[in-house]
Short mmCIF file of C-alpha atoms and ligand atoms in Angstrom, two decimals:
data_model
loop_
_atom_site.label_atom_id
_atom_site.label_comp_id
_atom_site.label_asym_id
_atom_site.label_seq_id
_atom_site.Cartn_x
_atom_site.Cartn_y
_atom_site.Cartn_z
CA UNK V 1 115.77 97.50 85.09
CA UNK V 2 112.91 95.15 85.72
CA UNK V 3 113.46 92.17 87.92
CA UNK V 4 111.32 89.11 88.06
CA UNK V 5 109.38 88.61 91.23
CA UNK V 6 110.70 86.08 93.64
CA UNK V 7 108.21 83.35 93.96
CA UNK V 8 108.44 81.48 97.19
CA UNK V 9 106.05 78.93 98.59
CA UNK V 10 103.49 77.00 96.69
CA UNK V 11 99.95 77.41 95.51
CA UNK V 12 97.69 80.12 96.80
CA UNK V 13 99.94 81.35 99.60
CA UNK V 14 102.22 82.88 97.05
CA UNK V 15 99.41 84.92 95.59
CA UNK V 16 98.79 86.87 98.74
CA UNK V 17 102.34 88.18 98.73
CA UNK V 18 102.90 91.50 97.02
CA UNK V 19 104.26 91.18 93.53
CA UNK V 20 107.65 92.80 93.31
CA UNK V 21 107.35 94.49 89.98
CA UNK V 22 110.16 96.97 89.84
CA UNK V 23 109.34 99.48 87.23
CA UNK V 24 112.23 100.90 85.30
CA UNK V 25 113.54 104.39 85.68
CA UNK V 26 115.48 105.96 82.90
CA UNK V 27 118.89 107.48 83.38
CA UNK V 28 117.88 111.01 82.56
CA UNK V 29 119.45 113.79 84.64
CA UNK V 30 117.63 114.49 87.83
CA UNK V 31 116.15 117.81 86.81
CA UNK V 32 113.71 120.07 88.53
CA UNK V 33 113.22 121.04 92.07
CA UNK V 34 114.66 118.72 94.68
CA UNK V 35 112.18 120.07 97.18
CA UNK V 36 109.27 119.34 94.89
CA UNK V 37 110.51 115.84 94.09
CA UNK V 38 110.91 115.21 97.80
CA UNK V 39 107.40 116.43 98.51
CA UNK V 40 105.92 114.31 95.77
CA UNK V 41 107.92 111.26 96.83
CA UNK V 42 106.84 111.76 100.43
CA UNK V 43 103.20 112.06 99.50
CA UNK V 44 103.54 109.10 97.15
CA UNK V 45 105.06 106.96 99.89
CA UNK V 46 102.29 107.89 102.27
CA UNK V 47 99.49 107.39 99.81
CA UNK V 48 100.51 104.28 97.96
CA UNK V 49 103.39 102.63 99.76
CA UNK V 50 105.44 103.24 96.66
CA UNK V 51 109.05 102.28 96.18
CA UNK V 52 111.74 104.36 94.53
CA UNK V 53 111.27 102.30 91.37
CA UNK V 54 107.79 103.63 90.82
CA UNK V 55 107.26 105.97 87.90
CA UNK V 56 108.11 109.56 88.52
CA UNK V 57 106.38 112.28 86.53
CA UNK V 58 109.27 114.60 87.38
CA UNK V 59 111.61 112.41 85.34
CA UNK V 60 109.71 112.38 82.05
CA UNK V 61 110.78 110.18 79.15
CA UNK V 62 108.53 111.71 76.52
CA UNK V 63 107.70 115.06 74.95
CA UNK V 64 104.29 115.47 76.56
CA UNK V 65 105.63 114.44 79.95
CA UNK V 66 108.37 117.07 79.65
CA UNK V 67 105.85 119.79 78.77
CA UNK V 68 103.67 118.85 81.71
CA UNK V 69 106.65 118.74 84.07
CA UNK V 70 107.70 122.25 83.01
CA UNK V 71 104.19 123.57 83.52
CA UNK V 72 103.98 121.92 86.94
CA UNK V 73 107.28 123.49 88.00
CA UNK V 74 106.28 126.95 86.72
CA UNK V 75 102.98 126.82 88.58
CA UNK V 76 104.70 125.48 91.69
CA UNK V 77 107.19 128.37 91.64
CA UNK V 78 104.53 131.04 91.13
CA UNK V 79 102.31 129.64 93.85
CA UNK V 80 105.30 129.26 96.19
CA UNK V 81 106.00 132.97 95.79
CA UNK V 82 102.34 133.74 96.55
CA UNK V 83 102.38 131.49 99.61
CA UNK V 84 105.60 132.96 100.99
CA UNK V 85 104.39 136.51 100.34
CA UNK V 86 101.11 135.84 102.16
CA UNK V 87 102.90 134.24 105.10
CA UNK V 88 105.38 137.10 105.29
CA UNK V 89 102.59 139.71 105.23
CA UNK V 90 100.65 137.79 107.81
CA UNK V 91 103.65 137.54 110.13
CA UNK V 92 104.42 141.23 109.62
CA UNK V 93 100.86 142.30 110.41
CA UNK V 94 100.57 140.04 113.44
CA UNK V 95 103.75 141.43 114.93
CA UNK V 96 103.63 145.04 113.80
CA UNK V 97 99.94 145.65 114.47
CA UNK V 98 99.33 143.37 117.41
CA UNK V 99 96.73 144.61 119.90
CA UNK V 100 97.90 147.30 122.23
CA UNK V 101 95.86 148.60 125.17
CA UNK V 102 95.61 152.14 123.87
CA UNK V 103 95.01 151.44 120.18
CA UNK V 104 91.80 151.15 118.23
CA UNK V 105 91.90 148.96 115.08
CA UNK V 106 92.34 151.08 111.96
CA UNK V 107 89.43 150.94 109.49
CA UNK V 108 90.13 150.24 105.79
CA UNK V 109 86.55 149.94 104.53
CA UNK V 110 86.01 152.04 101.47
CA UNK V 111 89.71 152.39 100.69
CA UNK V 112 89.53 152.23 96.89
CA UNK V 113 93.28 151.91 96.37
CA UNK V 114 93.50 148.79 98.53
CA UNK V 115 90.41 147.27 96.93
CA UNK V 116 91.90 147.69 93.47
CA UNK V 117 95.28 146.29 94.48
CA UNK V 118 93.95 143.16 96.08
CA UNK V 119 91.63 142.51 93.16
CA UNK V 120 94.28 143.09 90.52
CA UNK V 121 97.05 140.95 92.03
CA UNK V 122 95.07 137.65 92.04
CA UNK V 123 93.61 138.49 88.62
CA UNK V 124 97.10 138.93 87.16
CA UNK V 125 98.25 135.66 88.76
CA UNK V 126 95.26 133.78 87.32
CA UNK V 127 95.87 135.26 83.85
CA UNK V 128 99.54 134.20 83.96
CA UNK V 129 98.58 130.64 85.00
CA UNK V 130 95.97 130.58 82.24
CA UNK V 131 98.46 131.66 79.57
CA UNK V 132 101.03 129.09 80.70
CA UNK V 133 98.39 126.34 80.63
CA UNK V 134 97.08 127.27 77.19
CA UNK V 135 100.65 127.39 75.84
CA UNK V 136 101.35 123.90 77.20
CA UNK V 137 98.10 122.58 75.76
CA UNK V 138 99.04 123.98 72.35
CA UNK V 139 102.51 122.41 72.57
CA UNK V 140 100.93 119.03 73.35
CA UNK V 141 98.93 119.07 70.12
CA UNK V 142 101.23 117.37 67.59
CA UNK V 143 100.59 117.10 63.86
CA UNK V 144 98.52 114.01 63.13
CA UNK V 145 100.23 111.43 60.91
CA UNK V 146 97.47 108.83 61.48
CA UNK V 147 97.39 106.08 64.07
CA UNK V 148 100.19 103.50 64.04
CA UNK V 149 98.31 101.09 66.28
CA UNK V 150 95.17 100.83 68.38
CA UNK V 151 95.07 100.39 72.13
CA UNK V 152 91.96 98.52 73.25
CA UNK V 153 90.92 98.66 76.90
CA UNK V 154 89.31 95.56 78.38
CA UNK V 155 88.29 94.71 81.92
CA UNK V 156 91.14 94.38 82.92
CA UNK V 157 93.87 94.16 80.36
CA UNK V 158 95.34 95.98 77.38
CA UNK V 159 95.31 94.93 73.76
CA UNK V 160 97.72 96.52 71.29
CA UNK V 161 96.53 95.97 67.73
CA UNK V 162 99.13 96.62 65.02
CA UNK V 163 96.67 96.00 62.19
CA UNK V 164 99.00 97.29 59.43
CA UNK V 165 101.77 94.97 60.58
CA UNK V 166 99.38 92.07 61.12
CA UNK V 167 99.79 91.29 64.78
CA UNK V 168 98.27 91.89 68.18
CA UNK V 169 99.90 91.79 71.55
CA UNK V 170 98.74 92.30 75.12
CA UNK V 171 99.89 94.22 78.18
CA UNK V 172 103.26 95.05 76.65
CA UNK V 173 104.05 97.36 73.76
CA UNK V 174 107.22 98.68 72.18
CA UNK V 175 107.76 101.98 70.35
CA UNK V 176 110.77 103.64 68.74
CA UNK V 177 112.57 106.46 70.54
CA UNK V 178 112.44 109.96 69.06
CA UNK V 179 109.65 109.05 66.63
CA UNK V 180 106.18 110.35 67.21
CA UNK V 181 103.81 107.80 68.68
CA UNK V 182 100.25 108.19 67.54
CA UNK V 183 97.69 105.65 68.66
CA UNK V 184 93.93 105.29 68.69
CA UNK V 185 92.54 104.40 72.08
CA UNK V 186 89.20 102.62 72.38
CA UNK V 187 87.34 100.44 74.87
CA UNK V 188 85.21 97.33 74.53
CA UNK V 189 83.36 97.59 77.82
CA UNK V 190 83.61 100.50 80.29
CA UNK V 191 85.61 103.72 80.39
CA UNK V 192 89.32 103.16 80.93
CA UNK V 193 92.13 105.67 80.61
CA UNK V 194 95.48 105.22 78.89
CA UNK V 195 98.34 106.61 80.94
CA UNK V 196 102.10 106.20 80.81
CA UNK V 197 103.00 108.72 83.52
CA UNK V 198 106.49 109.49 82.23
CA UNK V 199 105.29 109.92 78.64
CA UNK V 200 102.49 112.39 79.25
CA UNK V 201 98.88 113.03 79.98
CA UNK V 202 95.99 110.64 80.27
CA UNK V 203 93.58 109.92 77.45
CA UNK V 204 90.18 108.42 78.21
CA UNK V 205 89.16 105.22 76.44
CA UNK V 206 85.43 105.48 75.91
CA UNK V 207 83.17 102.75 74.48
CA UNK V 208 81.91 103.72 71.04
CA UNK V 209 84.43 106.52 70.60
CA UNK V 210 87.95 106.69 69.16
CA UNK V 211 90.37 108.99 70.94
CA UNK V 212 93.93 109.71 69.90
CA UNK V 213 97.10 109.86 71.99
CA UNK V 214 100.25 111.47 70.55
CA UNK V 215 103.70 112.18 71.95
CA UNK V 216 107.37 111.67 71.15
CA UNK V 217 109.21 109.20 73.42
CA UNK V 218 112.58 110.80 74.12
CA UNK V 219 114.40 108.43 76.45
CA UNK V 220 114.87 104.74 75.81
CA UNK V 221 113.72 102.63 78.72
CA UNK V 222 110.94 100.58 80.24
CA UNK V 223 108.02 102.47 81.66
CA UNK V 224 104.92 101.61 83.63
CA UNK V 225 101.61 102.15 81.90
CA UNK V 226 98.39 101.98 83.83
CA UNK V 227 94.69 102.56 83.73
CA UNK V 228 93.82 105.87 85.35
CA UNK V 229 90.04 105.69 85.27
CA UNK V 230 88.29 103.52 87.83
CA UNK V 231 86.89 100.63 85.81
CA UNK V 232 85.85 97.96 88.26
CA UNK V 233 87.21 95.51 90.81
CA UNK V 234 90.60 95.02 89.16
CA UNK V 235 91.27 98.57 88.01
CA UNK V 236 94.43 98.46 90.14
CA UNK V 237 95.69 95.37 88.29
CA UNK V 238 95.36 96.86 84.84
CA UNK V 239 98.91 97.74 83.99
CA UNK V 240 101.19 97.40 81.01
CA UNK V 241 104.81 97.69 80.09
CA UNK V 242 105.68 100.51 77.70
CA UNK V 243 109.11 99.94 76.18
CA UNK V 244 110.92 102.70 74.30
CA UNK V 245 113.46 101.01 72.00
CA UNK V 246 116.08 102.34 69.66
CA UNK V 247 114.67 102.37 66.09
CA UNK V 248 116.68 99.21 65.27
CA UNK V 249 115.43 97.36 68.36
CA UNK V 250 111.89 98.44 67.57
CA UNK V 251 112.10 97.08 64.00
CA UNK V 252 113.44 93.79 65.38
CA UNK V 253 110.57 93.65 67.87
CA UNK V 254 107.99 94.22 65.11
CA UNK V 255 109.56 91.49 62.96
CA UNK V 256 109.53 89.08 65.92
CA UNK V 257 105.90 89.88 66.74
CA UNK V 258 104.88 89.31 63.11
CA UNK V 259 106.16 85.73 63.24
CA UNK V 260 103.59 83.04 63.96
CA UNK V 261 104.12 80.98 67.09
CA UNK V 262 107.26 78.84 67.07
CA UNK V 263 106.73 75.09 67.08
CA UNK V 264 107.33 73.72 70.59
CA UNK V 265 110.60 71.87 71.07
CA UNK V 266 110.68 70.37 74.54
CA UNK V 267 108.67 67.19 75.21
CA UNK V 268 106.58 68.92 77.89
CA UNK V 269 105.89 71.85 75.60
CA UNK V 270 104.90 69.59 72.71
CA UNK V 271 102.46 67.82 75.00
CA UNK V 272 101.22 71.24 76.10
CA UNK V 273 100.50 72.19 72.49
CA UNK V 274 98.09 69.24 72.24
CA UNK V 275 96.51 70.11 75.56
CA UNK V 276 95.89 73.75 74.69
CA UNK V 277 94.24 72.78 71.41
CA UNK V 278 91.72 70.52 73.13
CA UNK V 279 90.71 72.13 76.44
CA UNK V 280 88.82 75.17 75.22
CA UNK V 281 91.50 77.90 75.40
CA UNK V 282 90.66 78.70 71.78
CA UNK V 283 87.30 80.08 72.92
CA UNK V 284 89.11 83.21 74.03
CA UNK V 285 92.75 83.11 73.01
CA UNK V 286 94.62 83.15 69.73
CA UNK V 287 98.05 81.68 69.04
CA UNK V 288 98.87 82.61 65.46
CA UNK V 289 99.95 79.64 63.38
CA UNK V 290 97.81 77.21 65.42
CA UNK V 291 94.14 76.32 65.65
CA UNK V 292 93.63 78.85 68.46
CA UNK V 293 91.84 81.85 67.00
CA UNK V 294 89.84 83.34 69.86
CA UNK V 295 89.69 87.12 70.08
CA UNK V 296 87.96 87.65 73.43
CA UNK V 297 91.11 87.32 75.54
CA UNK V 298 94.75 88.28 75.04
CA UNK V 299 96.62 87.02 71.97
CA UNK V 300 99.17 84.54 73.31
CA UNK V 301 101.34 84.14 70.18
CA UNK V 302 104.45 85.49 71.93
CA UNK V 303 103.29 85.12 75.52
CA UNK V 304 106.62 83.75 76.74
CA UNK V 305 108.44 86.92 75.69
CA UNK V 306 106.26 89.11 77.91
CA UNK V 307 107.13 90.07 81.44
CA UNK V 308 103.71 89.92 83.04
CA UNK V 309 100.69 87.68 83.54
CA UNK V 310 97.12 89.02 83.75
CA UNK V 311 98.09 92.65 82.98
CA UNK V 312 100.97 92.41 85.45
CA UNK V 313 98.94 90.90 88.26
CA UNK V 314 101.95 88.55 88.42
CA UNK V 315 105.37 88.61 86.81
CA UNK V 316 105.81 85.97 84.16
CA UNK V 317 107.59 83.00 85.71
CA UNK V 318 106.64 79.32 85.25
CA UNK V 319 105.64 79.08 88.93
CA UNK V 320 103.42 82.15 88.67
CA UNK V 321 101.88 80.94 85.43
CA UNK V 322 100.97 77.65 87.08
CA UNK V 323 99.38 79.57 89.95
CA UNK V 324 97.46 81.67 87.46
CA UNK V 325 96.16 78.70 85.46
CA UNK V 326 95.16 76.86 88.62
CA UNK V 327 93.16 79.72 90.09
CA UNK V 328 93.02 83.06 88.27
CA UNK V 329 90.24 84.23 90.58
CA UNK V 330 92.56 83.99 93.58
CA UNK V 331 95.08 86.25 91.85
CA UNK V 332 92.63 88.63 90.24
CA UNK V 333 89.08 88.24 91.55
CA UNK V 334 86.30 88.83 88.98
CA UNK V 335 88.62 88.63 85.99
CA UNK V 336 87.16 86.66 83.08
CA UNK V 337 89.82 83.95 83.01
CA UNK V 338 88.39 80.66 84.34
CA UNK V 339 90.49 78.17 86.21
CA UNK V 340 92.03 75.48 84.04
CA UNK V 341 90.72 72.33 85.71
CA UNK V 342 93.21 69.70 84.59
CA UNK V 343 95.52 67.25 86.31
CA UNK V 344 98.72 68.89 87.54
CA UNK V 345 100.82 67.13 84.88
CA UNK V 346 98.78 68.69 82.09
CA UNK V 347 98.80 72.10 83.76
CA UNK V 348 102.58 71.90 83.79
CA UNK V 349 102.60 70.93 80.12
CA UNK V 350 100.52 74.02 79.36
CA UNK V 351 103.00 76.14 81.31
CA UNK V 352 105.92 74.65 79.37
CA UNK V 353 104.19 75.33 76.06
CA UNK V 354 103.19 78.92 76.88
CA UNK V 355 106.61 79.83 78.21
CA UNK V 356 108.17 78.57 74.98
CA UNK V 357 106.07 81.02 72.95
CA UNK V 358 108.88 83.54 72.70
CU1 LIG N 401 90.69 100.10 83.26
CU2 LIG N 401 90.76 101.33 85.29
#
């Protein structure tokens, strides 16, 4: 479950507080090695200050993630056996053959049998690891039905272009469970990398090249997606929400996304619609069904239905949106969104309008 961030305080103070984005975890059985999960969690906590709600590659929600988890466990088991065997031998030798006053160390140089054994054992282990890895790689290669949508990497946000269905969205995408996802991944500026840890492996997004990512989402739920290739100052704030719906929910989502923007109803929102049409937002943003047709920044047609602002730099609440409009550079330094220099009343009208874009 994803909870909105609490927003306390006003203005810029709020920005410096960590955003409490609690990424969903599916209800799949806790499989795999408890020891391994503990190790990974421990390392994760040390390295990144993670919380338990962070994504967990040992609880995959997709076909590729499951394949990779199995491979990781197999390799972990094999290498654990090697490690324990080496430790046991070492302990045995240290104790059994420790230095005694009368003894001279035995010489093994030139012992062909030993040379063969300790060359063969690592070679066999490497061959086994190689076979397991090749098998996993083959299993990851799914038949190619053609791309359903295109993921475009920008510094620092995600565009999801459903050209066949006639809509674009940003930083949040839905797919249907148990149906193969096949998407083209591209970039408009630098190299990014598409990664939904619980779905599977990373695919680089390279300017001038079209790569393909394919997997079958198995478990319905909400997953964190992130950029896994360093791409500049805000690489860490380049995240997206990857929602695996039931097929019915997915169809409903597509139908909703295909709709043009709803006409604003509240007085504030109606005023905001006039403001947004006149202050230059259209230079970058589109709101389908209005005069805003910019393509440089995220499509805002259904902005109010999304959970995040600025590729999840903030969770989407009216307070946070106001903060964002007033000073995007304080939230996400070097991003391309300029501050919206307007009187507070008009900024609030913009917020009301954008939040009504469900
Ligand atoms: Cu985009 Cu890192």
